[in-house]
Amino acid sequence: MSSAAPAYYLTTPIYYVNDSPHIGHAYTSLACDVLARFMRLDGYSVHFLTGTDEHGQKVEKAAAAAGKPPKEFVDEVSQRFRTLAKTMNFSNDDFIRTTEARHITSCQNLWNAIKANGHIYLSKYAGWYSVRDEAFYAEDELKPGPGGQKIAPSGAPVEWVEEPSYFFDLSKWQDKLLRFYDENPDFIAPESRRNEVTSFVRSGLQDLSVSRTSFKWGVPVPNDPAHIMYVWLDALTNYITAAGYPDTASETYRTFWPADLHMVGKDIVRFHAVYWPAFLMAAGVAPPKRVFAHGWWTNEGQKISKSLGNVINPVQLVERYGLDQVRYFLLREVPFGNDGDFSHGAMMRRMNAELANDYGNLVQRVLSMINKNCAARVPTPGAYTEADRVPLGSADGLLPVMRDAIRRQHFHVALERHGEVVGAANRFVDEQAPWALKKTDPKRMDTVLYVLAETIRRLAVLSQAFMPDSSAKILDQLGVDEGARDFVRAFAPGAALIPGAVLPAPVGVFPRFVVEPAA
Ligand code: MSP
């Protein structure tokens, strides 16, 4: 990648290491992975960050429950998130852990910068706290729980906390934040989340407790180690740590900060779109450019929770259906930003109808016809007809369409449009009936098969970000050079399969899922 390539920095939330990863974690990171891969193919110098959030009471309690010292416990659980990233073929450039020295230095520097600017003061916190959410709640935000006790809006239990605490003067940031949202209309997406955030800020902000004194597992406040930094201040800082903060003169920092996108679930939008830009502005650091908050998955209609025992393990899904099938399904099934429901029925339907029958069948029948009828070589096309320009033109037009959708994080739209071109190509096969041309007009058959192979080349180049392995298999079977698979080269004028080039024997790419009969 040349140094002139534009930079793109995107992040996942860092995941709590209180438990094993599940489908929700895999989903957020998958969306980022697709975006990262797509931007790289589109010529960007991408920095894709994920990692684990390892401090705070919630993790400390989980370690105690597991009967392990916190460090040993977080090492073990963090590793599971790394393994998940490998299993899911995530292409993250860095994996940050909040227990790393680089991060502790970064947190303490950010704290000092905010404090030096007069935005942190010492007082006492007396109020509600939810360990599960790691969040402070005002009395009027709580609702009555099933047993009459107060619970957080998320349904999490809360406890009364009274202790000395440092505060961040969030109440002074209302106007600045509203102005910032106004001046940066793309800062929060989708629209519904933007409205939620602006109305929260408009309703008035209270100063935020940013240190705790009743436990030890966290980053000590500089010069006052009896205080541990609020875990969200610690966690959010990971995004600048990984860009090299506090070394703001470094090449990495200057290239990648401010981040282009923080991808998060809708549950944590307030932390990212309210607290985080306020902390950064208070420290004199530029806020990120965009926060996208996606929806939540349920399982066969039910909320996913450990207590209901219906947590979906992404590794098991991959073992059952295949990696690219799962990657495809998660981003195709639900308009990105909305909530979605996972069901095995829907998974199998999409996998069979859209991958095996549509995309897979297109590739399979075209490649086998070429193998059988063109001596396993790229056929030599004659002059194109009007009809030939339809699949070729729509495959070319797909690049700008998908680019636009992906930049807006409309992953489902990108896949839908891709599927439409697959459909058009399948119709072209049926209309042109190359198998019949074999006897009547073999030259025309060669042209038809060449047009199809070229259409498939473009489709496979464009599906790489979503389904890297399967797309690579298709491109291998078309003999496309590994160096010619990025968008610039693949869509350059004159880029095309070379007639006469020898092709490997075709192999199926998207198997059908066959339900095994009950034994
Ligand atoms: N540690 C904090 C984030 C700190 S970021 C500076 C945290 N961690 S978490 O482990 O609870 O992960 C939260 C994220 O996981 C959500 O924001 C969302 O991206 C993803 N999901 C967890 N469960 C989910 C679903 N059921 N459905 C979709 N995504 C969900 O919060």
CSV table of C-alpha atoms and ligand atoms in Angstrom, one decimal, residues 12-19 22-29 52-54 58 81 132-133 231-232 234-239 263-269 271-272 294-298 303-304 339-340, ligand 1:
chain,number,residue,atom,x,y,z
A,12,THR,CA,-15.3,-2.6,17.6
A,13,PRO,CA,-16.3,-2.1,21.2
A,14,ILE,CA,-13.8,-3.9,23.4
A,15,TYR,CA,-15.6,-6.8,24.9
A,16,TYR,CA,-16.0,-7.6,28.6
A,17,VAL,CA,-14.0,-10.6,29.6
A,18,ASN,CA,-16.6,-11.7,32.2
A,19,ASP,CA,-17.8,-14.4,29.9
A,22,HIS,CA,-21.4,-15.1,21.7
A,23,ILE,CA,-23.1,-14.2,18.5
A,24,GLY,CA,-23.6,-10.6,19.5
A,25,HIS,CA,-19.9,-10.0,19.9
A,26,ALA,CA,-19.2,-11.9,16.6
A,27,TYR,CA,-21.8,-9.7,14.8
A,28,THR,CA,-20.3,-6.3,15.7
A,29,SER,CA,-16.8,-7.5,14.8
A,52,THR,CA,-11.0,-6.8,25.4
A,53,ASP,CA,-12.2,-4.7,28.3
A,54,GLU,CA,-10.7,-6.2,31.3
A,58,LYS,CA,-18.0,-6.8,36.8
A,81,PHE,CA,-12.0,-13.5,22.0
A,132,ARG,CA,-23.8,-5.4,35.1
A,133,ASP,CA,-24.0,-2.3,33.0
A,231,VAL,CA,-14.1,1.5,33.8
A,232,TRP,CA,-15.9,3.3,31.0
A,234,ASP,CA,-10.6,3.4,30.9
A,235,ALA,CA,-12.4,1.4,28.2
A,236,LEU,CA,-13.2,4.2,25.8
A,237,THR,CA,-9.6,5.4,26.0
A,238,ASN,CA,-8.5,2.2,24.2
A,239,TYR,CA,-9.4,3.8,20.9
A,263,MET,CA,-19.0,0.5,15.6
A,264,VAL,CA,-21.1,-0.3,18.7
A,265,GLY,CA,-24.4,-2.0,19.7
A,266,LYS,CA,-27.3,0.2,20.6
A,267,ASP,CA,-26.9,-0.6,24.3
A,268,ILE,CA,-23.7,1.5,24.5
A,269,VAL,CA,-24.4,4.4,22.3
A,271,PHE,CA,-21.1,6.1,26.3
A,272,HIS,CA,-19.7,6.6,22.8
A,294,HIS,CA,-26.5,-1.5,15.3
A,295,GLY,CA,-29.4,-3.5,16.7
A,296,TRP,CA,-29.6,-6.6,18.9
A,297,TRP,CA,-30.2,-10.2,18.0
A,298,THR,CA,-32.8,-12.4,19.6
A,303,LYS,CA,-33.9,-12.3,24.3
A,304,ILE,CA,-30.5,-13.9,24.4
A,339,ASP,CA,-32.9,-5.7,15.7
A,340,GLY,CA,-33.0,-9.1,14.3
B,1,MSP,N1,-17.0,-3.4,27.4
B,1,MSP,C1,-18.1,-2.7,26.9
B,1,MSP,C2,-17.7,-1.9,25.7
B,1,MSP,C3,-16.6,-1.0,25.9
B,1,MSP,S1,-16.2,-0.2,24.4
B,1,MSP,C4,-15.2,1.1,24.8
B,1,MSP,C5,-19.2,-3.7,26.6
B,1,MSP,N2,-18.8,-5.0,26.3
B,1,MSP,S2,-19.8,-6.2,26.0
B,1,MSP,O1,-19.0,-7.4,26.0
B,1,MSP,O2,-20.9,-6.2,26.8
B,1,MSP,O3,-20.1,-6.1,24.5
B,1,MSP,C6,-21.1,-5.2,24.1
B,1,MSP,C7,-21.3,-5.3,22.6
B,1,MSP,O4,-21.5,-6.6,22.1
B,1,MSP,C8,-22.5,-4.6,22.2
B,1,MSP,O5,-22.4,-3.2,22.1
B,1,MSP,C9,-22.8,-5.2,20.9
B,1,MSP,O6,-22.0,-4.6,20.0
B,1,MSP,C10,-22.5,-6.6,21.1
B,1,MSP,N3,-23.6,-7.4,21.6
B,1,MSP,C11,-23.8,-8.1,22.7
B,1,MSP,N4,-24.9,-8.7,22.7
B,1,MSP,C12,-25.6,-8.5,21.6
B,1,MSP,C13,-26.8,-9.0,20.9
B,1,MSP,N5,-27.6,-9.9,21.5
B,1,MSP,N6,-27.0,-8.7,19.6
B,1,MSP,C14,-26.1,-7.9,18.9
B,1,MSP,N7,-25.0,-7.4,19.5
B,1,MSP,C15,-24.8,-7.5,20.9
B,1,MSP,O7,-20.3,-3.3,26.5
